[in-house]
XYZ file of C-alpha atoms in Angstrom:
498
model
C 64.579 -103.269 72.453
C 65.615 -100.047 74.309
C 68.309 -99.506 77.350
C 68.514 -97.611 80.379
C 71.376 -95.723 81.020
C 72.964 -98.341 83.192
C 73.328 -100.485 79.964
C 70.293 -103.028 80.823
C 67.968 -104.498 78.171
C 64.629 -103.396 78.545
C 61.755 -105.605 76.793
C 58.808 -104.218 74.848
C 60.504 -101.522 73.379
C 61.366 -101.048 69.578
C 64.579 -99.361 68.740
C 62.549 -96.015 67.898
C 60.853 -96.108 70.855
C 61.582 -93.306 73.883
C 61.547 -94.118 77.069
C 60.580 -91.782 80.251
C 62.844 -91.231 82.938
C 61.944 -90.877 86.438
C 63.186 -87.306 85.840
C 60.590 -86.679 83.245
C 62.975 -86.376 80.565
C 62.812 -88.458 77.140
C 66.269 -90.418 76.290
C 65.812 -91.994 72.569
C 65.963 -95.681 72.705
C 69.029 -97.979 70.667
C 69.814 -100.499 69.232
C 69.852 -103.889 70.795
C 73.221 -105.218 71.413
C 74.626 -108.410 71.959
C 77.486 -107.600 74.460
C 74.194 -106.259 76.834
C 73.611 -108.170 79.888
C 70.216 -109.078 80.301
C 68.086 -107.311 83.783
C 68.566 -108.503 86.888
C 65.231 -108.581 89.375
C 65.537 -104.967 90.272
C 66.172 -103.536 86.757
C 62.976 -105.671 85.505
C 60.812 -103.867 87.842
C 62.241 -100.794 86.611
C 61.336 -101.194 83.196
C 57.513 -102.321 84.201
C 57.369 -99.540 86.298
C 58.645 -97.608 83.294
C 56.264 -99.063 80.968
C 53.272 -98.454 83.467
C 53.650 -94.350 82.446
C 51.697 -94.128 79.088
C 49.539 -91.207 78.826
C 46.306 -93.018 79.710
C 48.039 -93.558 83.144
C 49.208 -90.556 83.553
C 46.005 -88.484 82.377
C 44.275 -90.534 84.907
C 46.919 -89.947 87.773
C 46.050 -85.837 86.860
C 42.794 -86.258 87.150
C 42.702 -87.866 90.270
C 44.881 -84.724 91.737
C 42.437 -82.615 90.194
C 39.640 -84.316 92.510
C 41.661 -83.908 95.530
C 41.991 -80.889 94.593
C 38.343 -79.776 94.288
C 37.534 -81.816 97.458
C 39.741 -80.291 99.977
C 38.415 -76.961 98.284
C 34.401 -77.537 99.396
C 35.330 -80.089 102.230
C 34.970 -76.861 104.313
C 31.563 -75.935 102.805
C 30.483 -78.958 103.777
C 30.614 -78.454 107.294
C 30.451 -74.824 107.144
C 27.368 -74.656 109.400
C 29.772 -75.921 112.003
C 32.620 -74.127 111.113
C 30.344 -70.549 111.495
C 29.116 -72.248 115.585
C 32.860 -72.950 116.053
C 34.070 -69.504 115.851
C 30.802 -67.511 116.219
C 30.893 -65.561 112.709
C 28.777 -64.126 110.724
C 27.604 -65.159 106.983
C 30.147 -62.721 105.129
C 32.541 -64.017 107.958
C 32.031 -67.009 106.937
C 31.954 -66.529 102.928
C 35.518 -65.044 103.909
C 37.145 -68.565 103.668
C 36.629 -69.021 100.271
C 36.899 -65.127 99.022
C 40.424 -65.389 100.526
C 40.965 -68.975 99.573
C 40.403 -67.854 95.778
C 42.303 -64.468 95.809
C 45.580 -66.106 96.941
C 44.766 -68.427 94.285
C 44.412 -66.318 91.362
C 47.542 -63.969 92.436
C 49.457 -67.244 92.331
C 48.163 -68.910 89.164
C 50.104 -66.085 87.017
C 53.569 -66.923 88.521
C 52.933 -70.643 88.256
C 51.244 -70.528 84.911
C 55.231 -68.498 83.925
C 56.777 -71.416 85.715
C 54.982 -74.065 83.674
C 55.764 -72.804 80.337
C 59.764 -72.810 81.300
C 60.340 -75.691 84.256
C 59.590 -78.892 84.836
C 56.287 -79.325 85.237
C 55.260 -82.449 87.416
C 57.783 -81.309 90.020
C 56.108 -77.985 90.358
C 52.872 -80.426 90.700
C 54.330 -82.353 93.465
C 55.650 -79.560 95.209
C 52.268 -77.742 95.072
C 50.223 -81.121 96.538
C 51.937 -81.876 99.400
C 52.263 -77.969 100.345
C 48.546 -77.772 100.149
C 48.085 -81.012 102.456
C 50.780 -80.087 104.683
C 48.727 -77.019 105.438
C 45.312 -77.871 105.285
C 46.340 -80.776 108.233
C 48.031 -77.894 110.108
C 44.991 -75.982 110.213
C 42.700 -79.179 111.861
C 44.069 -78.213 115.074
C 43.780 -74.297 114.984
C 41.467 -73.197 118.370
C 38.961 -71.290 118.551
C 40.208 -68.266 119.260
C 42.170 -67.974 116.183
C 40.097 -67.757 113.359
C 42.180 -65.151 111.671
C 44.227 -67.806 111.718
C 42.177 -70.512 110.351
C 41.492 -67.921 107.375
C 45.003 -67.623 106.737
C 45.696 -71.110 106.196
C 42.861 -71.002 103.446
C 44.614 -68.398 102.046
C 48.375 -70.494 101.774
C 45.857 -73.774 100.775
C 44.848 -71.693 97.906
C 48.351 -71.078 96.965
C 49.316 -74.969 96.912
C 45.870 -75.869 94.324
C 46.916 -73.266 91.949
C 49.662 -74.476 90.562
C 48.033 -77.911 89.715
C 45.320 -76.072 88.403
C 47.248 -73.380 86.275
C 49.931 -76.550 84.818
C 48.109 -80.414 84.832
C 45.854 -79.297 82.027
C 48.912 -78.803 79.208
C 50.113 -81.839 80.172
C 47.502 -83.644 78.552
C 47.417 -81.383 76.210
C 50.849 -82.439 75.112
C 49.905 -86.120 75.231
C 47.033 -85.875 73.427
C 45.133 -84.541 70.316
C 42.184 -83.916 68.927
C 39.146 -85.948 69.847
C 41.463 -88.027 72.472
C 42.477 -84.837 73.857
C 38.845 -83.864 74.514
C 37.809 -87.029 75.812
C 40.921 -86.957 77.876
C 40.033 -83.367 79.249
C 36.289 -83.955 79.712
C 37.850 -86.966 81.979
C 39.781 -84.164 83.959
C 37.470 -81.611 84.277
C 34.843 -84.123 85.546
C 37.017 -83.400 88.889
C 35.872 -80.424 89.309
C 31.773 -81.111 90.235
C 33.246 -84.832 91.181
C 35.892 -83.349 93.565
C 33.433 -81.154 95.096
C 30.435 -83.208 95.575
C 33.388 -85.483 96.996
C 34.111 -82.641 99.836
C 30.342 -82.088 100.797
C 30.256 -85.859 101.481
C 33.636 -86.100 103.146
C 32.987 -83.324 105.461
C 29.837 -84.333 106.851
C 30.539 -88.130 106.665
C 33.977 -87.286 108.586
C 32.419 -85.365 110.906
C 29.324 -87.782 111.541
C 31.934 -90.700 112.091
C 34.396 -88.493 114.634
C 31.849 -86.348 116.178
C 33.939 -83.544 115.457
C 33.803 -81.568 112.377
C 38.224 -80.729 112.614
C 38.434 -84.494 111.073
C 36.937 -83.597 108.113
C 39.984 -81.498 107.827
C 42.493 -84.897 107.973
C 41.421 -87.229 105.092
C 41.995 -85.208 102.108
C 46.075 -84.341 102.903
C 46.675 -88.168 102.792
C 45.317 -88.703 99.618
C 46.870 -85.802 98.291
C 50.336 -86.787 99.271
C 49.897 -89.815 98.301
C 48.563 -88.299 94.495
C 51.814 -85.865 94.763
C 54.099 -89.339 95.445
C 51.566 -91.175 91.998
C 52.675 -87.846 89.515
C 56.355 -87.938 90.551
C 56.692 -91.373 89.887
C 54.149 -92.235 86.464
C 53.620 -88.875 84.976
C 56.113 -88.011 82.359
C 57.040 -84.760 81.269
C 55.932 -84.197 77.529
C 58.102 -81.642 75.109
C 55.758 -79.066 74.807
C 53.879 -79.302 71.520
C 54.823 -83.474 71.275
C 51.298 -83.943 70.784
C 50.860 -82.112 67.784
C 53.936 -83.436 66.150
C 55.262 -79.676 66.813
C 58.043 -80.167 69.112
C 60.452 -79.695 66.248
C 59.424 -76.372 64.674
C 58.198 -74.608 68.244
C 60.680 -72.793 70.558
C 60.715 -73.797 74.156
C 60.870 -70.318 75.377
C 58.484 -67.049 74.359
C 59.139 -63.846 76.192
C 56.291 -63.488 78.984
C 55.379 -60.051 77.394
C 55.020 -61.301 73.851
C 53.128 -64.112 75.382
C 50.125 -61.561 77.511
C 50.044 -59.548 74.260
C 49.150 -62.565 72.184
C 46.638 -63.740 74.507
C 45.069 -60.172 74.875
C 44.714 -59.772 70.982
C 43.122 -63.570 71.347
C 39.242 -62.790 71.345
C 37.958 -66.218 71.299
C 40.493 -66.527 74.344
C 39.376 -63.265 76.240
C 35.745 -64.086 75.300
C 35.994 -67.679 76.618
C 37.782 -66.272 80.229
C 35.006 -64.259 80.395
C 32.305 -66.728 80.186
C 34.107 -68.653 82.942
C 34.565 -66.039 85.251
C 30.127 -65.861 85.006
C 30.539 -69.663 85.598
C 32.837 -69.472 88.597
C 31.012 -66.784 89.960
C 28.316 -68.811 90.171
C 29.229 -72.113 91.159
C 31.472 -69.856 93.433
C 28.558 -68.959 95.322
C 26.189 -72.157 95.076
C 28.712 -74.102 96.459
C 29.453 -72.065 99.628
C 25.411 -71.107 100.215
C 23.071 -73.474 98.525
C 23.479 -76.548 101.547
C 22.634 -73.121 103.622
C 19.830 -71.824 101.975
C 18.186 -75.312 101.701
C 18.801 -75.782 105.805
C 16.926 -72.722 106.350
C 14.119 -73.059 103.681
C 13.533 -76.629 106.140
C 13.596 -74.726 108.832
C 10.673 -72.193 108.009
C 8.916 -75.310 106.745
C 9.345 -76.678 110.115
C 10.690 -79.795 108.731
C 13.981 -79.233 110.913
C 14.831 -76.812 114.050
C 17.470 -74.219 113.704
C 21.234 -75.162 114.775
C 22.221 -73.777 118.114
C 25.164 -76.205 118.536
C 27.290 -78.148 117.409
C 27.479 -80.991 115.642
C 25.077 -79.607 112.888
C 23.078 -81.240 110.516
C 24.609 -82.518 107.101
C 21.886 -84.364 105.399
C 21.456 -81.003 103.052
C 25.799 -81.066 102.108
C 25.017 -84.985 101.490
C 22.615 -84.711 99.092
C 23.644 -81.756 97.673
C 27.352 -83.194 97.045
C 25.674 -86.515 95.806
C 23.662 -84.289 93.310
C 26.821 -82.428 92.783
C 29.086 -85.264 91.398
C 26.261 -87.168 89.650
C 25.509 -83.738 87.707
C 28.922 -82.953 87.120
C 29.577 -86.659 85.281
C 26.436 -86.296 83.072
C 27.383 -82.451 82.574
C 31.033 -83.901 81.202
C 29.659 -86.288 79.725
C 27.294 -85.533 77.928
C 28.813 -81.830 76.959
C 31.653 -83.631 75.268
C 29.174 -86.283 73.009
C 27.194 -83.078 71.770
C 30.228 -81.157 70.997
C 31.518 -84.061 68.658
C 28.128 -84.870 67.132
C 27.692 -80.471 66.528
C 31.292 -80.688 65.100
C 30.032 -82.688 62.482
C 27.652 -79.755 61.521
C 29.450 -76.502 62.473
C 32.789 -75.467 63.154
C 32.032 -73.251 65.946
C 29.926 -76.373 67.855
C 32.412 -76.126 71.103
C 31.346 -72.033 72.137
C 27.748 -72.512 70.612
C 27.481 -75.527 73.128
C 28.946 -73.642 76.359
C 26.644 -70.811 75.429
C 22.996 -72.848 75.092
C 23.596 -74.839 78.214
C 24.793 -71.215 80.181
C 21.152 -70.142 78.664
C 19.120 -73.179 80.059
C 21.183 -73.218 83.011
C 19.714 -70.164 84.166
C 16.308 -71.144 83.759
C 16.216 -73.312 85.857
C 18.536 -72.113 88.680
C 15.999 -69.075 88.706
C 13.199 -71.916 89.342
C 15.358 -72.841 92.966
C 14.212 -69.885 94.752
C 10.996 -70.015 93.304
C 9.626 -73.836 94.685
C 12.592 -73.977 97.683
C 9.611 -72.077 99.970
C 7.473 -75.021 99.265
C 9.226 -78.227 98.535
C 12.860 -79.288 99.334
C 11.878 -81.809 96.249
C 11.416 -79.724 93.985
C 14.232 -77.174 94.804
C 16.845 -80.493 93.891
C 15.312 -81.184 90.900
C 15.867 -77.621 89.794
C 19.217 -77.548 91.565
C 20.408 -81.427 89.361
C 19.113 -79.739 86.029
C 20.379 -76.603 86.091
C 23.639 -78.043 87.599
C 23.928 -80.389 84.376
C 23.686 -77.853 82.329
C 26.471 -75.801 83.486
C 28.836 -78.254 83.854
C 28.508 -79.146 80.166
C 31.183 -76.429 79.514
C 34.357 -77.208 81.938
C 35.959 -79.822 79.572
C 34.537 -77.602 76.362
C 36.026 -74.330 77.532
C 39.662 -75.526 78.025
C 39.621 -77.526 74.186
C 38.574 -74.369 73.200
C 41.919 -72.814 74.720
C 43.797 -75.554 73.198
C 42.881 -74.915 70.172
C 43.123 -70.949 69.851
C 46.657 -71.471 71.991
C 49.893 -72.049 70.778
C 51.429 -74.963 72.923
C 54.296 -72.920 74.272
C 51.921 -70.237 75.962
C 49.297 -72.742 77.031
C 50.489 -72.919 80.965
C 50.496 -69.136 81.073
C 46.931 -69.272 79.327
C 45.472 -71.920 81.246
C 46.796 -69.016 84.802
C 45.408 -66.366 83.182
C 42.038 -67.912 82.520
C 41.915 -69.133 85.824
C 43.050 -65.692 87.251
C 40.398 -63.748 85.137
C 37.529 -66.487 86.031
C 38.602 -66.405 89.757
C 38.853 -62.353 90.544
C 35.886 -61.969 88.514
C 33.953 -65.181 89.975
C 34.222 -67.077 92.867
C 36.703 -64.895 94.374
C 34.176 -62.074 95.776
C 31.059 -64.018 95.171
C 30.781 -66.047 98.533
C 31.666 -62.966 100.350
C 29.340 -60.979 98.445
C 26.369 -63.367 98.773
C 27.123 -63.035 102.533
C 27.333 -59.631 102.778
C 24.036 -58.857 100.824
C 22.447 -61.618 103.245
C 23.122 -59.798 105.947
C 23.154 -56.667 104.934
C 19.064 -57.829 105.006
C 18.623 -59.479 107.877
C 19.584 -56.473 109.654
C 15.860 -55.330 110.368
C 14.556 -58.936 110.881
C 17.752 -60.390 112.563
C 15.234 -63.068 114.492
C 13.227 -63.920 112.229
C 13.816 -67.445 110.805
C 11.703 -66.797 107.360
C 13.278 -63.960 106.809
C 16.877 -64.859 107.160
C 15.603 -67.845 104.610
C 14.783 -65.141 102.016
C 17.156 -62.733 102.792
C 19.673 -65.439 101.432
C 17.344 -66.190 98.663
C 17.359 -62.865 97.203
C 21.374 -62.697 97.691
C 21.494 -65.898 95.261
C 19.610 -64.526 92.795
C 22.380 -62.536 91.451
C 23.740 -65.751 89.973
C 21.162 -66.408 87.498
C 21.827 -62.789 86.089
C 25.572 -63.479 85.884
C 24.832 -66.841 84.323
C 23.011 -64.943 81.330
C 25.645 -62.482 80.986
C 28.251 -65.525 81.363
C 25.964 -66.803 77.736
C 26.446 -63.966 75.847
C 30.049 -64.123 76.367
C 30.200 -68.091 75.109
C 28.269 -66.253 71.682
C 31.133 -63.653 71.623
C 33.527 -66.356 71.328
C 31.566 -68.427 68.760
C 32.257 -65.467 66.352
C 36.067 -65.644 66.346
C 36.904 -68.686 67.155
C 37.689 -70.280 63.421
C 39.731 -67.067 63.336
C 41.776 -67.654 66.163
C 41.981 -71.265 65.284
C 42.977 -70.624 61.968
C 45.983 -67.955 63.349
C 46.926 -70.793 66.085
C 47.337 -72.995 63.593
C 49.351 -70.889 60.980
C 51.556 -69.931 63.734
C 52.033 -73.630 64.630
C 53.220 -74.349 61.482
C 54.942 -70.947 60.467
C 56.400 -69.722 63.990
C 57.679 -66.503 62.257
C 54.445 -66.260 61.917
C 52.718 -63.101 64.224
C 50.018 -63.052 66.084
């Protein structure tokens, strides 16, 4: 039996239970007592609403955010066509949304990731979600005219998603361990192609339904406000460490400089942000392009006439963001069954994993540009195989960080990583892709086959970076019991250095 602090009973509680406050703080539980008064109407829908934040709820509520998240992010690529007729820009115009989008992103995620480690953390969530909505509403209705404008409010968009990004993850990391923890994170990360497969659809289903591509713009800040309301109420704020039974013997507080030079003397850690900045850069770039390229490999192969106006077609961002979340849920999926069934034969199974599917993944990526000239068909297949493959390593990449992380640092970690993967990735590579593309269409500037190929040969810089994006996973394969090992010691010792 446990009470609330206005002395109510509160069933299906022991007296060592805890119970979570709406603030996100833990209060112990006591004692029943006889001079109690049992709940009145109200106070029992308290305690079930109380009872309704266990961590399975709340991992769940996380992940959902995390979709939104990702959604909002590609809902523009999925009507990007449009967006480019709208405002009359170019290709590297056009890759400027999500270049600028990303950069405010990854000069925020440091700040936040500080934040995390020292404030309450779901209320820095909130705060972040309905920022992010607020804005991306706003910028439904900008003309025109103003597409500096329209930029902009990418820009301040990005700033809202980054501190979900940069703080959700050590949440569950604090509620869970070991093999729950990875199932738990493999369920988050499977946002990430999930959420943006989600956009492609939204945007060109919203904009098929209203005629107008601005609606695609007005669906996703609903949701998300509506997530930001779910994590204030049901997600409770761990002690850092809880999970691992560390709370105890772990100080709340690290300075921020003894924190970067920890991580910076972390190879498995540097290794690991390495390999996802190849990853981002990548996906980065396939998201923005790929509907794109596959428009314009239809339209050499007369299958389709070029877009002069708007409304565009979307059947390419349908199937592509179909392909996109299907791959991404057998990527998660099956990334986390092979890295519990390597564990059982090698230590290092989580890098080795991330490192053979970065491998295969660029196999068959390179294989796109190769059949897209002569069958759509065959370009998908490459594009659902290859796509698989890389997503094996979202969920596998952040255990890896929880493991060679000490809990206290973990929301400055989780920033950094992103920061690292982001100015390194997808932060230049739309931009870029658009900037070689036209950088080679400049002789042939009418000609419809070679504006197909000019894009083509842009894209396949990302099968290069995939490679290089491999080698990095190997790096990390031969420190990480090391760096596991120090973690660990640290855990347990905290005078410990690392």
């Amino acid at each position: 039996m446990c009470v609330e602090s206005d002395g109510c009973e509160m069933e299906g509680c022991s007296s060592s239970d805890e119970v979570h406050t709406l603030s996100g703080t833990m209060s112990p539980g006591l004692k029943s007592n006889p001079d109690l008064r049992s709940c009145r109407t109200g106070h029992k829908f308290r305690a079930a609403l109380l009872r309704c934040r266990s961590p399975t709820a709340a991992a769940g509520i996380l992940s959902f955010g995390n979709v939104l998240n990702y959604m909002d992010r590609y809902t523009v690529a999925g009507v990007l066509l449009d967006i480019q007729k709208h405002f009359s820009v170019t290709d590297s115009q056009a890759g400027l949304l999500q270049t600028v989008f990303i950069c405010s992103f990854m000069v925020a995620a440091p700040i936040f990731g500080y934040l995390g480690d020292r404030f309450n953390r779901k209320i820095i969530l909130s705060c972040g979600i309905f920022f992010w909505s607020a804005v991306t509403l706003s910028s439904s209705f900008i003309t025109k005219e103003y597409y500096w404008l329209f930029v902009l409010s990418r820009g301040l968009v990005g700033i809202g998603e980054s501190s979900y990004s940069s703080i959700s993850p050590t949440i569950i990391g604090d509620l869970f361990t070991n093999n729950s923890r990875t199932m738990m994170l493999s369920f988050f990360y499977l946002a990430i192609p999930l959420g943006s497969g989600l956009g492609y659809i939204l945007g060109s289903s919203a904009k098929e339904a209203a005629g107008d591509w601005h609606w695609a713009l007005r669906v996703s800040p609903v949701l998300g406000m509506t997530a930001g309301t779910l994590i204030l109420f049901f997600v409770p704020e761990p002690k850092r460490g809880s999970a691992d039974q560390l709370g105890g013997r772990l100080k709340t507080r690290t300075p921020w400089t003894c924190d970067m030079k920890a991580l910076a003397k972390n190879r498995s850690y540097v290794f690991s942000s390495l390999a996802s900045a190849a990853v981002s850069f990548a996906t980065g770039a396939f998201g923005v392009w790929i509907p794109q390229y596959l428009f314009r490999a239809q339209v050499v192969q007369k299958a389709v006439v070029p877009c002069t106006q708007e409304p565009c077609s979307s059947k390419d961002s349908l199937i592509f963001g179909a392909i996109t979340c299907v791959t991404g849920l057998l990527g998660v999926l099956i990334g986390a069954a092979t890295t519990r069934l390597c564990r059982q034969k090698t230590e290092r199974a989580d890098p080795l994993v991330c490192a053979v599917s970065m491998l295969g993944s660029a196999i068959f990526i390179c294989l796109i540009f190769v059949v897209a000239k002569k069958s759509i068909v065959g370009a998908y297949v490459c594009i659902f195989i290859g796509e698989t493959l890389l997503f094996l390593n979202w969920a596998i990449t952040a255990d890896i960080l929880m493991y060679v992380v000490i809990p206290t640092r973990r929301a400055t970690a989780v920033a950094f990583q992103g920061f690292t993967s982001h100015i390194l990735g997808d932060a230049g590579s739309p931009y870029l892709i658009g900037l070689i593309s036209d950088a080679l269409q400049q002789s042939y500037t009418d000609s419809v086959l070679w504006q197909f190929l000019s894009l083509g040969y842009a894209l396949m810089l990302c099968p290069f970076v995939i490679v290089l994006g491999g080698m990095f996973f190997l790096a990390t394969a031969l420190f990480f019991l090391d760096d596991r090992d120090k973690a660990e010691k640290h855990q347990n010792f905290p005078q410990t250095k690392l």
